[in-house]
PDB file of C-alpha atoms in Angstrom:
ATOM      1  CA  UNK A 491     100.439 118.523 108.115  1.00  0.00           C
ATOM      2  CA  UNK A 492     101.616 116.396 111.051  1.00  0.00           C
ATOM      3  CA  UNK A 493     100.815 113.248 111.321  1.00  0.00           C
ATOM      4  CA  UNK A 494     100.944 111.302 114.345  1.00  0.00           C
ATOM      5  CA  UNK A 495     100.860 107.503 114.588  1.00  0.00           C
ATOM      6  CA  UNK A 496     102.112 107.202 118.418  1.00  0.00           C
ATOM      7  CA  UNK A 497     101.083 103.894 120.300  1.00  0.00           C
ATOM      8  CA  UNK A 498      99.667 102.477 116.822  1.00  0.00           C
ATOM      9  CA  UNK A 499     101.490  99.220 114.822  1.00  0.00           C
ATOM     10  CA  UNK A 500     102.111  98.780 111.385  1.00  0.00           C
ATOM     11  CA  UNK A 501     102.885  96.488 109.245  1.00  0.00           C
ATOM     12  CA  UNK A 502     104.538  97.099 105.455  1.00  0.00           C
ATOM     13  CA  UNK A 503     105.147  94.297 103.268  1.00  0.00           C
ATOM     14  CA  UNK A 504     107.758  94.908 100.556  1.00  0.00           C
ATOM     15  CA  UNK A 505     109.548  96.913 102.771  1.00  0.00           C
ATOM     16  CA  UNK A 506     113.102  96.805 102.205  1.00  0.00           C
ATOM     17  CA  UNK A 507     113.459  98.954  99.046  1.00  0.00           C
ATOM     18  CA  UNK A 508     111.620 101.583  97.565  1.00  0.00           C
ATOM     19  CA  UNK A 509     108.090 103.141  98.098  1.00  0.00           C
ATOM     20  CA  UNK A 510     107.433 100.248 101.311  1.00  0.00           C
ATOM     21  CA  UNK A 511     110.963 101.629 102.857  1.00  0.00           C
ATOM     22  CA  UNK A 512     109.772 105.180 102.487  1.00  0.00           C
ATOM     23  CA  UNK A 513     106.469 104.625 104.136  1.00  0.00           C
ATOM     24  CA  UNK A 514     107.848 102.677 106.633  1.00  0.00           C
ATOM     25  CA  UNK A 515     110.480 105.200 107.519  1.00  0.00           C
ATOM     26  CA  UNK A 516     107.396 107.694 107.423  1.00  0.00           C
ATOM     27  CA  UNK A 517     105.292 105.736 109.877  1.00  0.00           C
ATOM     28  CA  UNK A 518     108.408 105.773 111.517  1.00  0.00           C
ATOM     29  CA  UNK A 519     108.836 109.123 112.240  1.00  0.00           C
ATOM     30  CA  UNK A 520     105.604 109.169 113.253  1.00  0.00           C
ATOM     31  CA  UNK A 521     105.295 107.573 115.999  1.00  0.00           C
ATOM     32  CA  UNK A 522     104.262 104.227 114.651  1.00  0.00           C
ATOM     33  CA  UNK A 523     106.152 100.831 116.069  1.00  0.00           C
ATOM     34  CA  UNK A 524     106.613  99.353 112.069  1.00  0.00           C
ATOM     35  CA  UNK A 525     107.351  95.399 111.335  1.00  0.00           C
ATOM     36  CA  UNK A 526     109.561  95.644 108.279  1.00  0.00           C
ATOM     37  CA  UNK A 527     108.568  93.035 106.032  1.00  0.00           C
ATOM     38  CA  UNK A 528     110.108  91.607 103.075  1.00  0.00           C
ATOM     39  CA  UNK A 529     111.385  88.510 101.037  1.00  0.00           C
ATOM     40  CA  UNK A 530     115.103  89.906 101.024  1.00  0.00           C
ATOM     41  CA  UNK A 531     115.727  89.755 105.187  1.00  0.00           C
ATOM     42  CA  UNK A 532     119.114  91.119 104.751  1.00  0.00           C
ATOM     43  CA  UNK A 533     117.397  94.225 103.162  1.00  0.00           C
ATOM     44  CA  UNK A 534     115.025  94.289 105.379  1.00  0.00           C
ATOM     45  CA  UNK A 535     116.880  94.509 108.618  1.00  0.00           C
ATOM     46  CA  UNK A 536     119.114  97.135 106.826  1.00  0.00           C
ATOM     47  CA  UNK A 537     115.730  99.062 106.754  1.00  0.00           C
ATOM     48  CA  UNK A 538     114.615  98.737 110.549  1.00  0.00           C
ATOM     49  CA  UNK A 539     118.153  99.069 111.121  1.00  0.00           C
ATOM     50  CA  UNK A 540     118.408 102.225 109.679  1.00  0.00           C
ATOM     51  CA  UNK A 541     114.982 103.222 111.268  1.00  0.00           C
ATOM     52  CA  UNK A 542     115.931 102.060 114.980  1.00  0.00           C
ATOM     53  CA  UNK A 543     113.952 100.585 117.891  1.00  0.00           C
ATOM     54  CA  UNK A 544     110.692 101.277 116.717  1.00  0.00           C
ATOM     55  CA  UNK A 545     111.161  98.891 113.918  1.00  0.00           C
ATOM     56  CA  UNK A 546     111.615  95.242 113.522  1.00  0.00           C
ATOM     57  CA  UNK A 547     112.654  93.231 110.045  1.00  0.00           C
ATOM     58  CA  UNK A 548     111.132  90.012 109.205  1.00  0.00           C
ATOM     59  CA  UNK A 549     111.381  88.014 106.006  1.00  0.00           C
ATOM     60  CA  UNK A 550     108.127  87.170 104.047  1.00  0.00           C
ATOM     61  CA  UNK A 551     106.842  85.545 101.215  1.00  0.00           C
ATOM     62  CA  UNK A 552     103.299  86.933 100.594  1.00  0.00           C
ATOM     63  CA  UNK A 553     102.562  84.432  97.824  1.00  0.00           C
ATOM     64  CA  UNK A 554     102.304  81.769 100.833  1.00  0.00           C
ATOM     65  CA  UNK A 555      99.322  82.342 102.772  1.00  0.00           C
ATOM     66  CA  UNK A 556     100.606  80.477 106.027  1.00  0.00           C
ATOM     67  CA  UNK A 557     103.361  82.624 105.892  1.00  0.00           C
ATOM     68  CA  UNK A 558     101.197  86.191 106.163  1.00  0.00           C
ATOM     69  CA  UNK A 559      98.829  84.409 109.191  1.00  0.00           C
ATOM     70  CA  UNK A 560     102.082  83.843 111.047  1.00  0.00           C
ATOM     71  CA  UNK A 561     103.424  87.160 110.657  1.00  0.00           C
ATOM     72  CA  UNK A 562     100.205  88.627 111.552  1.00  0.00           C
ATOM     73  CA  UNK A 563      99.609  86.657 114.685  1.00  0.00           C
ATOM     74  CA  UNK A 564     103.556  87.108 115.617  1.00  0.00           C
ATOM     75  CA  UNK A 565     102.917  90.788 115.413  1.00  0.00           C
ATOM     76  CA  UNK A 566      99.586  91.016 117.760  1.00  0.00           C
ATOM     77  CA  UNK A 567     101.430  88.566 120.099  1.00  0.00           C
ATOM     78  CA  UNK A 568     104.701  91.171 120.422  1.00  0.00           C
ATOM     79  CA  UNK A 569     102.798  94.203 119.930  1.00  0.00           C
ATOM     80  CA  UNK A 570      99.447  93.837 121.209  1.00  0.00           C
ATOM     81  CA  UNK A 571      97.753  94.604 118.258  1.00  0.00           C
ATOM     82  CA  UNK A 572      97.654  95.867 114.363  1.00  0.00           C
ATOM     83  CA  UNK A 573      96.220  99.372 113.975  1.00  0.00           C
ATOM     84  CA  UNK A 574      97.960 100.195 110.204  1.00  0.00           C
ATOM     85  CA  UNK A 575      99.141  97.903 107.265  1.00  0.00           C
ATOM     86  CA  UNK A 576     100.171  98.772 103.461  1.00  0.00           C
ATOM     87  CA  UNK A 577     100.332  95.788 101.144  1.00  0.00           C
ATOM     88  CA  UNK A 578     103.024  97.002  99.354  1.00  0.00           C
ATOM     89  CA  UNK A 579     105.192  94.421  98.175  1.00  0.00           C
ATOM     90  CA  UNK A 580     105.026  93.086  93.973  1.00  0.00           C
ATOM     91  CA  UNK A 581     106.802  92.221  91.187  1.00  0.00           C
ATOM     92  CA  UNK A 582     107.197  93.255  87.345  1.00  0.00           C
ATOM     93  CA  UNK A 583     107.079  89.881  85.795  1.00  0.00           C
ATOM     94  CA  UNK A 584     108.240  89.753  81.652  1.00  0.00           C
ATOM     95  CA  UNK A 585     107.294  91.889  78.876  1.00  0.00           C
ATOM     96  CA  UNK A 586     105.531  89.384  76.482  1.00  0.00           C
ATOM     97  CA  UNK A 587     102.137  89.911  74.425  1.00  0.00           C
ATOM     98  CA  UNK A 588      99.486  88.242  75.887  1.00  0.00           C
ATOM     99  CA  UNK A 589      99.853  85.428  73.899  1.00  0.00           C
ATOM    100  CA  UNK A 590     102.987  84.586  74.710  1.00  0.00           C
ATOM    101  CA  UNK A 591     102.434  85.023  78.166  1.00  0.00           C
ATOM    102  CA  UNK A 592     103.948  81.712  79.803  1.00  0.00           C
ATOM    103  CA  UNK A 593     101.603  80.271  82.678  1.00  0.00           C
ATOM    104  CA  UNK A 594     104.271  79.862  85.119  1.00  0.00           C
ATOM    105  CA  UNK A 595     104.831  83.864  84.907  1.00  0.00           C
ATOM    106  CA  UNK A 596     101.486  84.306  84.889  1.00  0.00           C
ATOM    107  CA  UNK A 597     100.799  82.462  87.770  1.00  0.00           C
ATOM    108  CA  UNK A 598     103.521  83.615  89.988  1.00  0.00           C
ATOM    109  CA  UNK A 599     103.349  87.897  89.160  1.00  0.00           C
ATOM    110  CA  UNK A 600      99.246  86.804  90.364  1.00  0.00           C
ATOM    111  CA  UNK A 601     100.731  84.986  93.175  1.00  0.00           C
ATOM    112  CA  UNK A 602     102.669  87.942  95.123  1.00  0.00           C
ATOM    113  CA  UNK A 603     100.449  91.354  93.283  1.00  0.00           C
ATOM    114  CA  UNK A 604      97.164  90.038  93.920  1.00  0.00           C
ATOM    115  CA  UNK A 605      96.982  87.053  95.927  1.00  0.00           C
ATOM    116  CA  UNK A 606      99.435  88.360  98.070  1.00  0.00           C
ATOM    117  CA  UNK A 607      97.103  91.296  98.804  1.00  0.00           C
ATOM    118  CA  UNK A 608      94.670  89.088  99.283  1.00  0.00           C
ATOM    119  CA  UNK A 609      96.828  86.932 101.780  1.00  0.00           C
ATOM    120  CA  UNK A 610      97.358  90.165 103.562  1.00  0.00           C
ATOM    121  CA  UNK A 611      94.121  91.495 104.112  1.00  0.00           C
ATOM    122  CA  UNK A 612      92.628  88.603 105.083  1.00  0.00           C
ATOM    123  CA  UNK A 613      94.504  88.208 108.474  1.00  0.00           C
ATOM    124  CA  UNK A 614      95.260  92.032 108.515  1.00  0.00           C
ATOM    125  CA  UNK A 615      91.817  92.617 108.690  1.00  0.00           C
ATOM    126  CA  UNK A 616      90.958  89.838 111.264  1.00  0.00           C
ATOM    127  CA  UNK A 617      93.417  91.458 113.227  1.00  0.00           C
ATOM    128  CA  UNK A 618      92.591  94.878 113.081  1.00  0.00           C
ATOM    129  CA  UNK A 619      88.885  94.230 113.978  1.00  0.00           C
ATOM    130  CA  UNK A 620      89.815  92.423 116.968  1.00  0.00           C
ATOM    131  CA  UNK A 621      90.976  95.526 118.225  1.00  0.00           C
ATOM    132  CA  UNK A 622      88.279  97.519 117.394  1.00  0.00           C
ATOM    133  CA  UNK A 623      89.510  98.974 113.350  1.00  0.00           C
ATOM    134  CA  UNK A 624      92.431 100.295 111.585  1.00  0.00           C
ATOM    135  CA  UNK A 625      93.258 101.219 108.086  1.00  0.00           C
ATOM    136  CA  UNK A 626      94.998  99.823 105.279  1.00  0.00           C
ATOM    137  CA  UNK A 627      96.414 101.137 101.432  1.00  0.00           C
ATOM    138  CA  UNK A 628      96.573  98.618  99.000  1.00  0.00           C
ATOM    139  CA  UNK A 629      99.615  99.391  96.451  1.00  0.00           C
ATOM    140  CA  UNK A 630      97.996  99.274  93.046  1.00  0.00           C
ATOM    141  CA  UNK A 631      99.432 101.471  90.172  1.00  0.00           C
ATOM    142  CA  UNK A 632      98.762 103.443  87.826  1.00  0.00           C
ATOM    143  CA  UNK A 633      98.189 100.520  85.650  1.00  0.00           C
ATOM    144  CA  UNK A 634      95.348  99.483  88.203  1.00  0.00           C
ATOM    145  CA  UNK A 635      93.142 102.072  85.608  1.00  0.00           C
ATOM    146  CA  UNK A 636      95.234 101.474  82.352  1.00  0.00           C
ATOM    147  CA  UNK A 637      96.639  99.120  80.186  1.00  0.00           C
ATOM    148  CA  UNK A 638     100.344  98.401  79.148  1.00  0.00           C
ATOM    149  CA  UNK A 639     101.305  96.301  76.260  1.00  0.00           C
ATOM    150  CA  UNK A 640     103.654  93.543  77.058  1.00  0.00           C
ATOM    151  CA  UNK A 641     101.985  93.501  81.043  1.00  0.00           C
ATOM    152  CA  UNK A 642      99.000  91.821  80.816  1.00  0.00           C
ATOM    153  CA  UNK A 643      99.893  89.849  84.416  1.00  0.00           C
ATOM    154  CA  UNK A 644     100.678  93.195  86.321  1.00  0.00           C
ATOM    155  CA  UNK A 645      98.287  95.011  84.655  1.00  0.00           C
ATOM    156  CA  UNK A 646      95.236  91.950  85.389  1.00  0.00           C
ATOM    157  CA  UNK A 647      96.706  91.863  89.361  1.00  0.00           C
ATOM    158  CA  UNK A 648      96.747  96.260  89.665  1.00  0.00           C
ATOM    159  CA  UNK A 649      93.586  96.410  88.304  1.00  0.00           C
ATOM    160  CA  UNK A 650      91.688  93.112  90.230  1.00  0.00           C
ATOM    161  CA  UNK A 651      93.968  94.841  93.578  1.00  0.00           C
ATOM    162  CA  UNK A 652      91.370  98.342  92.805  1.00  0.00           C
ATOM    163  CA  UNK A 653      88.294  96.071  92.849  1.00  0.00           C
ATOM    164  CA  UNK A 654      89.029  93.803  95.769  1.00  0.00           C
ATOM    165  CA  UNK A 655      89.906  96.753  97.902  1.00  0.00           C
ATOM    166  CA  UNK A 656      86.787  98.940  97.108  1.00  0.00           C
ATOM    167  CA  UNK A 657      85.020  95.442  97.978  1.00  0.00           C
ATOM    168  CA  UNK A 658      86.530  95.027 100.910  1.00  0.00           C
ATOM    169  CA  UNK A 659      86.474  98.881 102.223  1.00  0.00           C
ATOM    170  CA  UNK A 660      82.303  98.163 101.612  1.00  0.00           C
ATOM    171  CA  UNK A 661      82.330  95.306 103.632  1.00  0.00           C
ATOM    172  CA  UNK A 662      84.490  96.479 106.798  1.00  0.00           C
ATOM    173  CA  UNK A 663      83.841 100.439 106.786  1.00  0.00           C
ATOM    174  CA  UNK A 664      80.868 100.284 109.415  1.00  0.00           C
ATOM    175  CA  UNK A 665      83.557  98.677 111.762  1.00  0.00           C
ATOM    176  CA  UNK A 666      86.066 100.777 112.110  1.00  0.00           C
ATOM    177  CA  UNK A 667      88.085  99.358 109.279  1.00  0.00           C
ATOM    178  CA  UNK A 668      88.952 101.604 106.497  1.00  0.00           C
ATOM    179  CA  UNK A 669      90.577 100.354 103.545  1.00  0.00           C
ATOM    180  CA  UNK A 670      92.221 102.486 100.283  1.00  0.00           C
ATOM    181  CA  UNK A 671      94.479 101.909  97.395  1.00  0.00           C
ATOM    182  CA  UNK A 672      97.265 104.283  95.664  1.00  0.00           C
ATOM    183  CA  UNK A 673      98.426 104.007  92.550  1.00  0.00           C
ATOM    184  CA  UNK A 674     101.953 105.695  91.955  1.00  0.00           C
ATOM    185  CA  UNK A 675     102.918 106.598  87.924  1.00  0.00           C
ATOM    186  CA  UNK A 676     106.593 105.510  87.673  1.00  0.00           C
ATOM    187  CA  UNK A 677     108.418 106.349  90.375  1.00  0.00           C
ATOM    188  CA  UNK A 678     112.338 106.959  90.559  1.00  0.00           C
ATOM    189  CA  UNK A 679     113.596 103.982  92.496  1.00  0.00           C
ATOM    190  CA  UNK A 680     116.356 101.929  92.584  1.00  0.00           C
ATOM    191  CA  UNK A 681     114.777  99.173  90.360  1.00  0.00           C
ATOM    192  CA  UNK A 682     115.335 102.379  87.451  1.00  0.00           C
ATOM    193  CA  UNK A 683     119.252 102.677  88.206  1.00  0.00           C
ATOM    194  CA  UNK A 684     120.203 100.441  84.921  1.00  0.00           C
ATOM    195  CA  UNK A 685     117.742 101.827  82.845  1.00  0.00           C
ATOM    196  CA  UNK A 686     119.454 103.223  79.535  1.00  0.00           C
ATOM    197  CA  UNK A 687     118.990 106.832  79.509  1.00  0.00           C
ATOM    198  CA  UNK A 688     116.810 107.116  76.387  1.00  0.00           C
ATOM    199  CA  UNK A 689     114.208 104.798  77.949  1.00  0.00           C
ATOM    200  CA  UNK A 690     114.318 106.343  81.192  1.00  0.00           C
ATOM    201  CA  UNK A 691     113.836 109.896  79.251  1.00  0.00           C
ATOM    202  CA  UNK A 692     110.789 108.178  77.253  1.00  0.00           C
ATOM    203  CA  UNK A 693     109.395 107.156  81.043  1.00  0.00           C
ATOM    204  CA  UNK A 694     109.796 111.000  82.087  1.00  0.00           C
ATOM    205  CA  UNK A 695     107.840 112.202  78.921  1.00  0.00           C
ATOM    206  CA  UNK A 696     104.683 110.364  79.590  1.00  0.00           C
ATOM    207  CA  UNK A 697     104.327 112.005  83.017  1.00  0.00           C
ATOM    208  CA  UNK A 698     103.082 115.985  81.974  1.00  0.00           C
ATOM    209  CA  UNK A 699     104.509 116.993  85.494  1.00  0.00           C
ATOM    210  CA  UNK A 700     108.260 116.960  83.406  1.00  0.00           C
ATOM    211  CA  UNK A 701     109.858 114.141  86.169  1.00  0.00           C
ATOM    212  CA  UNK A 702     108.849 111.222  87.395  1.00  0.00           C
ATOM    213  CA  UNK A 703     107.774 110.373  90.932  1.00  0.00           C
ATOM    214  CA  UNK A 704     109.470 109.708  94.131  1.00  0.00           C
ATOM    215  CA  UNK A 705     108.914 107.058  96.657  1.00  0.00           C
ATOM    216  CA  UNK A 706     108.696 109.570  99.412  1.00  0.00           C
ATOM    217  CA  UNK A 707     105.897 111.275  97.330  1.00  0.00           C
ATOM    218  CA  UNK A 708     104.057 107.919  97.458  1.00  0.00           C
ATOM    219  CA  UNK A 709     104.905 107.779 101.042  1.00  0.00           C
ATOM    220  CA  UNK A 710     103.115 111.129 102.426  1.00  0.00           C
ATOM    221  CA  UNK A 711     100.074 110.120 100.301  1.00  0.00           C
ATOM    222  CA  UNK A 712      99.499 106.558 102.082  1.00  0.00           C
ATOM    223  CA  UNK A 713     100.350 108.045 105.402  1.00  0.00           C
ATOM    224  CA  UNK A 714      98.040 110.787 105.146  1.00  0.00           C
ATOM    225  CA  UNK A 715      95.191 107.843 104.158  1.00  0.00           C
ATOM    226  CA  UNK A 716      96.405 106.101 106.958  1.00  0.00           C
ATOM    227  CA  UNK A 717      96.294 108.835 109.324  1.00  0.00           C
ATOM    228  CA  UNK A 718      93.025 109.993 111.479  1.00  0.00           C
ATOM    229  CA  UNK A 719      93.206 112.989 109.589  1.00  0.00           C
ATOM    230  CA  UNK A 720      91.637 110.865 106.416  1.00  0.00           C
ATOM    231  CA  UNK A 721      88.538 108.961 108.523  1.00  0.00           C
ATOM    232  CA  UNK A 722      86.095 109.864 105.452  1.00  0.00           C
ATOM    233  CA  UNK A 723      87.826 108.337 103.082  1.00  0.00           C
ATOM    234  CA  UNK A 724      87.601 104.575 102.247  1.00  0.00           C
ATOM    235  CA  UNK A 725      87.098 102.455  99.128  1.00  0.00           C
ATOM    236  CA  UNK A 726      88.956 104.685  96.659  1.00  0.00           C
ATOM    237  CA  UNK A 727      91.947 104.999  94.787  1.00  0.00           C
ATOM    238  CA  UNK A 728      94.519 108.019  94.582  1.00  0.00           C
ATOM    239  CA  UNK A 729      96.918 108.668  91.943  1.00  0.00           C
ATOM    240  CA  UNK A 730     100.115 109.764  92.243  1.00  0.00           C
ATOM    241  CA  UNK A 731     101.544 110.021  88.518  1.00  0.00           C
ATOM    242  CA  UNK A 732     102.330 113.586  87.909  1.00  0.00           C
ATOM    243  CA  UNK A 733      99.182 113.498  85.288  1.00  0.00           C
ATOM    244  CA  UNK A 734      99.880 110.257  83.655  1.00  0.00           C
ATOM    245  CA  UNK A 735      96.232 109.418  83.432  1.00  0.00           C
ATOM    246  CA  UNK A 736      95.179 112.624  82.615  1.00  0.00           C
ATOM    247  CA  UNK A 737      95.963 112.638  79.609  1.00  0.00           C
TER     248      UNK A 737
END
């Protein structure tokens, strides 16, 4: 299926690494004009870089809420609009039991996975009905449906991300505005590399598929729910986990 994004603007935070690179190179290749986002700016500008004209790197921090309004308005002001966005970018934060959870990690793996989302789509989406609708994919994960011991921060944010995006789609979808969230299994990414190979192997076994995912995989999935070719779906979330959570 080709997809074509030509004259539209995106915007993909966490994009210097990873599932946000892929879809960014993806939108890309598409036709899409892509803004690059990411805390690490070198990285980032090694992405557009890579990518060429039709991208541009900036450095942000989607914890801070000033920060995401002044990306978004910098982008309408060069671009003339926002059409696309996936709110991509999140952290791990420590294994601990509940319990032993400290506050301060608590606070800041809920300050970038959720609130950052929220950050996001609250300008994206002031944006995007300004000129006339979009689309945008939340990344949640496949803990946004199931729990993990020892990630009771990531696992609170992915699933509170599900809810606040079917929320949202309900609110916006008679406006042109769709919104959707995907939630990738373990994907092989460079945050794996120094994984010891009997944990990475215990990874692969919980995925019946026999491998685990890759960020390109993720990619064509949030593109296609970006794309025209998806305008009847909004307010749902897609798995891409090789059958994780079927079993």
């Amino acid at each position: 299926m080709q997809l074509d994004f030509s004259g539209k603007v995106a915007l993909v935070t966490g994009a210097a690494s990873g599932i946000g690179e892929a879809v960014a190179r993806q939108l890309a290749a598409s036709g899409a004009q892509v803004v690059v986002a990411d805390l690490d700016r070198g990285a980032a500008e090694q992405v557009a870089s890579g990518i060429g004209a039709q991208a541009r790197a900036r450095q942000l921090d989607v914890s801070d809420a000033d920060a995401v309004r002044q990306l978004v308005e910098a982008t309408v002001a060069e671009y003339g609009g926002l059409h696309l966005a996936v709110n991509n970018a999140g952290i791990g934060g420590a294994s601990l039991a509940t319990a032993d959870y400290p506050l301060e990690e608590w606070h800041r793996v809920l300050g970038v996975n959720l609130h950052g989302v929220f950050h996001s789509m609250k300008y994206e989406i002031a944006a995007m009905l300004a000129g006339g609708g979009g689309a945008i994919v939340n990344m949640a994960s496949i803990l946004g449906s199931n729990g993990w011991a020892g990630s009771t921060a990531y696992v609170a944010a992915k699933h509170a991300l599900v809810g606040m995006t079917k929320t949202a789609a309900l609110e916006y979808s008679a406006r042109g505005l769709r919104i959707n969230a995907v939630g990738p299994g373990f994907i092989d990414t460079p945050l794996l590399a120094g994984m010891e190979r009997a944990a990475y192997d215990g990874l692969v076994a919980l995925h019946p598929a026999g491998r685990l995912g890759t960020a390109e995989e993720v990619a064509a999935l949030t593109c296609f729910l970006l794309s025209d070719q998806a305008s009847f779906i909004t307010g749902s979330y897609h798995l891409v986990d090789g059958g994780f959570s079927a079993r």
